[in-house]
Coordinates of C-alpha atoms in Angstrom, one line a residue:
X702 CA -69.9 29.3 -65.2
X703 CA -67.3 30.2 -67.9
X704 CA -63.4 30.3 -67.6
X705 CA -61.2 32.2 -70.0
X706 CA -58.9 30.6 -71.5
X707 CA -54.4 31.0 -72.1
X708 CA -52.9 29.0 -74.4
X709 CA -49.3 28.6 -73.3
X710 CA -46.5 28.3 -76.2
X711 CA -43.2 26.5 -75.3
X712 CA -41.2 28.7 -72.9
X713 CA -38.8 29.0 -69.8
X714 CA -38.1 29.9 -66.6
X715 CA -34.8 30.7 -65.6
X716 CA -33.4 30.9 -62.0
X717 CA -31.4 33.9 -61.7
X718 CA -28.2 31.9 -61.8
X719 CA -28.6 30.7 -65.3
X720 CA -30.1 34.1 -66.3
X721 CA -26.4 35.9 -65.2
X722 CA -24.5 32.6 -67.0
X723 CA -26.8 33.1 -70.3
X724 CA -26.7 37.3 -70.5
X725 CA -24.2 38.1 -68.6
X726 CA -23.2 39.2 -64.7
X727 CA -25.9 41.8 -63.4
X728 CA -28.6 41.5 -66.2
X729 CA -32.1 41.8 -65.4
X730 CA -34.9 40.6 -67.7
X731 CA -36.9 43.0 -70.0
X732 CA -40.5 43.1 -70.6
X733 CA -43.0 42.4 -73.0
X734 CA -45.7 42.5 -72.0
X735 CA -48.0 41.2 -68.6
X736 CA -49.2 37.7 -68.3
X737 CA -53.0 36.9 -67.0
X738 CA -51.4 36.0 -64.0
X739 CA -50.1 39.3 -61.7
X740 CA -46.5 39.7 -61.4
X741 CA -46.1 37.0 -65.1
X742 CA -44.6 38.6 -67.9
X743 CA -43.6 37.6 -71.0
X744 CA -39.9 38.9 -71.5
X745 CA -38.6 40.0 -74.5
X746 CA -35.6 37.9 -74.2
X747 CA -35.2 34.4 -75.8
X748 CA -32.6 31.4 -75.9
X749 CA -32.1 28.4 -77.8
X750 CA -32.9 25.4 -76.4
X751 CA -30.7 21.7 -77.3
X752 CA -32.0 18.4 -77.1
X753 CA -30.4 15.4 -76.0
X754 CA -30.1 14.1 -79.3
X755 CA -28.9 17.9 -80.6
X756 CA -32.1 19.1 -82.5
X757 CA -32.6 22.8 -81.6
X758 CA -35.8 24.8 -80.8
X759 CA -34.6 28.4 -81.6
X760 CA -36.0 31.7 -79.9
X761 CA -37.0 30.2 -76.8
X762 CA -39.4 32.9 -74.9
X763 CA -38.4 33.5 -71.2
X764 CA -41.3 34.2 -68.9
X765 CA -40.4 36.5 -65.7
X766 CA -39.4 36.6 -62.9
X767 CA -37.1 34.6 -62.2
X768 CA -37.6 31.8 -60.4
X769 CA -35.7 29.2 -57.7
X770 CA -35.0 26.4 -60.5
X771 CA -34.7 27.0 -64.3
X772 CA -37.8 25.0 -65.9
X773 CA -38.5 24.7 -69.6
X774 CA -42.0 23.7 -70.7
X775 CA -42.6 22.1 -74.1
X776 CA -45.6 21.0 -75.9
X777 CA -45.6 17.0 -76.3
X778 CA -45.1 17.8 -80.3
X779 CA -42.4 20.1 -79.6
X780 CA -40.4 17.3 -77.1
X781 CA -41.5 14.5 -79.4
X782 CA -40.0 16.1 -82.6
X783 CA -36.6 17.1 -80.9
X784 CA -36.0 14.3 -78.8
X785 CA -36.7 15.7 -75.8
X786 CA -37.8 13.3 -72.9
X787 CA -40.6 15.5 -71.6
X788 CA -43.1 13.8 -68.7
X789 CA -46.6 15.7 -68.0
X790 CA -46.1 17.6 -64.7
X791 CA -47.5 20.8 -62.7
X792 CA -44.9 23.5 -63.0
X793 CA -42.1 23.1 -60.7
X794 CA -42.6 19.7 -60.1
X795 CA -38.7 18.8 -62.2
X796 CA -37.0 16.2 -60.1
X797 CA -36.1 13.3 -62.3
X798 CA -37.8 15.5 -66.1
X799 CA -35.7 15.8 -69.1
X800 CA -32.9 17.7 -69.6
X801 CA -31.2 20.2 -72.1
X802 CA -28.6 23.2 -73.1
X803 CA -30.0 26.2 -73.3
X804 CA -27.5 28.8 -75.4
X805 CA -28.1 32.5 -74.6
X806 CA -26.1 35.4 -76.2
X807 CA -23.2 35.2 -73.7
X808 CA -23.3 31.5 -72.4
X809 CA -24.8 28.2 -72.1
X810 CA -26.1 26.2 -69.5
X811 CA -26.2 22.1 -69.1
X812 CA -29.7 21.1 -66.6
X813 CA -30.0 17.3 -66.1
X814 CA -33.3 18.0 -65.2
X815 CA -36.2 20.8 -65.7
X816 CA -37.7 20.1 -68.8
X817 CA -41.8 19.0 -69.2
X818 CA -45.0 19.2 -70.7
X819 CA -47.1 21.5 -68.2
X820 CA -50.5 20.2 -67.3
X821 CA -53.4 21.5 -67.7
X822 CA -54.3 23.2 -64.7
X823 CA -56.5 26.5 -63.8
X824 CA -55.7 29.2 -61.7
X825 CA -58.1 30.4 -58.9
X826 CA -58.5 33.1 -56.5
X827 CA -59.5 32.4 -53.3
X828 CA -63.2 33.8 -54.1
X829 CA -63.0 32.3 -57.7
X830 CA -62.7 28.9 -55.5
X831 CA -65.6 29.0 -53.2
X832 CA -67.7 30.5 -56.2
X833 CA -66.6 27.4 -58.3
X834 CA -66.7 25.1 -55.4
X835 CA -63.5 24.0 -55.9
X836 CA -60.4 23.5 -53.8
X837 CA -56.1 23.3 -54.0
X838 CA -55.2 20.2 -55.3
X839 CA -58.7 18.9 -56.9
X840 CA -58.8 17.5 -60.5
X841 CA -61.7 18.4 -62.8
X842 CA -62.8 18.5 -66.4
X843 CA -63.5 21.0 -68.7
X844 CA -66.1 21.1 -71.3
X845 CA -65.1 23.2 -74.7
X846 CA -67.7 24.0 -77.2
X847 CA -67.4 25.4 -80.5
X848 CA -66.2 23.9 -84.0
X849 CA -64.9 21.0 -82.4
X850 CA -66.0 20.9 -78.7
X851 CA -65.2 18.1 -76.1
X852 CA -64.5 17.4 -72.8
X853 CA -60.5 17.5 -71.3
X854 CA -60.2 15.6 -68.6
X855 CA -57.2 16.0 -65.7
X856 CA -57.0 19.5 -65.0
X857 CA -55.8 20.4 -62.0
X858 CA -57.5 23.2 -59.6
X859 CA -54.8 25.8 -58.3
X860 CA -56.3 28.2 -55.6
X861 CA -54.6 31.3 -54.3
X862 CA -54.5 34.7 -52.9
X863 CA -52.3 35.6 -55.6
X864 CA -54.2 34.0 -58.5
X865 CA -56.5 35.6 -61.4
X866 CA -58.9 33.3 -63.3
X867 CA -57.5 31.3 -66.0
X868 CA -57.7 28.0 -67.5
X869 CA -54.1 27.5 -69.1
X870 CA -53.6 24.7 -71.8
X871 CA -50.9 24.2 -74.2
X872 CA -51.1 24.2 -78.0
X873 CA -51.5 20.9 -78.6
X874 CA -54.8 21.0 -76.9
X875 CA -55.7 24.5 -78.0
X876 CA -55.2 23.6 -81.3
X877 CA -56.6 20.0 -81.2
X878 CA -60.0 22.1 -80.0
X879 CA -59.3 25.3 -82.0
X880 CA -59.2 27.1 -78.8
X881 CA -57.6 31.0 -78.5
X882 CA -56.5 33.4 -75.8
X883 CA -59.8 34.5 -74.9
X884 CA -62.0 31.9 -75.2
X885 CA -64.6 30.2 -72.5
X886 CA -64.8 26.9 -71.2
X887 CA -66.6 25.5 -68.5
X888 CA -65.7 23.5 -65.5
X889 CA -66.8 20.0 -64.6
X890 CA -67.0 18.7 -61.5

């Protein structure tokens, strides 16, 4: 049984504190265009994001809506090359990740804490679960085929109401198994 594919590029989440301190009182994120996900988008607004050690990934895309804590998620290239401490984590799992500025067009914001390398994980619906025979929580592999085809190992099973299917890897492993948007792999149990 197959699984499309999303390959995630660096990105953030802002809460909606941080959002008002880095575009000003009031503002409200514009969009893109719709994630695989429903309700995801991909906004149209960016910020810079500054390392610990002061190297700067520029244009930054923010994913919507906003959320409780401001989270940025890195590839492990992207946080090795600008000194970013970056562990692997499931998104919103922060307490005790890196930390970094992030500079939009009216502010800048100091977190001690928020920045990491998303695992790989899969989104399933609560039918996409029983049909997959898989459940909240469970870890799994993925077979890829293709040019360079492989197994991925430690990819954790996310099941709800409120989720379409999608196996979501970064670039470092979509590019390390010349993996696109779009693409199939299938699960192994």
């Amino acid at each position: 049984m197959k699984i499309p594919v999303g390959i995630s590029g660096r990105h953030i989440h802002l809460s909606s504190e941080h959002l008002e301190v880095l575009f000003g009182k009031g503002y409200e994120l514009t969009v893109l265009k719709d994630l695989s996900q429903p309700g995801q988008y991909a906004a149209n607004e960016k910020v810079d994001v500054v390392s610990p050690t002061g190297k700067v990934i520029a244009g930054v895309r923010i994913l919507g809506p906003v959320r409780k804590n401001t989270q940025v998620e890195l590839s492990y290239s992207d946080a090795r090359r600008a000194g970013f401490e970056a562990p692997v984590r499931s998104s919103g799992n922060i307490a005790g990740s890196g930390a970094a500025k992030i500079v939009g067009p009216k502010g800048e914001v100091e977190i001690s804490e928020g920045v990491i390398v998303a695992d790989r994980h899969i989104h399933f619906s609560l039918e996409d679960a029983k049909e997959f025979g898989v459940t909240d929580g469970q870890v799994v592999q993925i077979k890829v085929s293709g040019v360079k085809p492989g197994i991925l190992g430690n990819v954790l099973c996310r099941v709800s109401e409120h989720f379409k299917l999608d196996c979501h890897l970064d670039t470092d492993d979509g590019s390390a198994f010349i993996l696109s948007n779009g693409d199939f792999v299938e699960l192994v149990k």
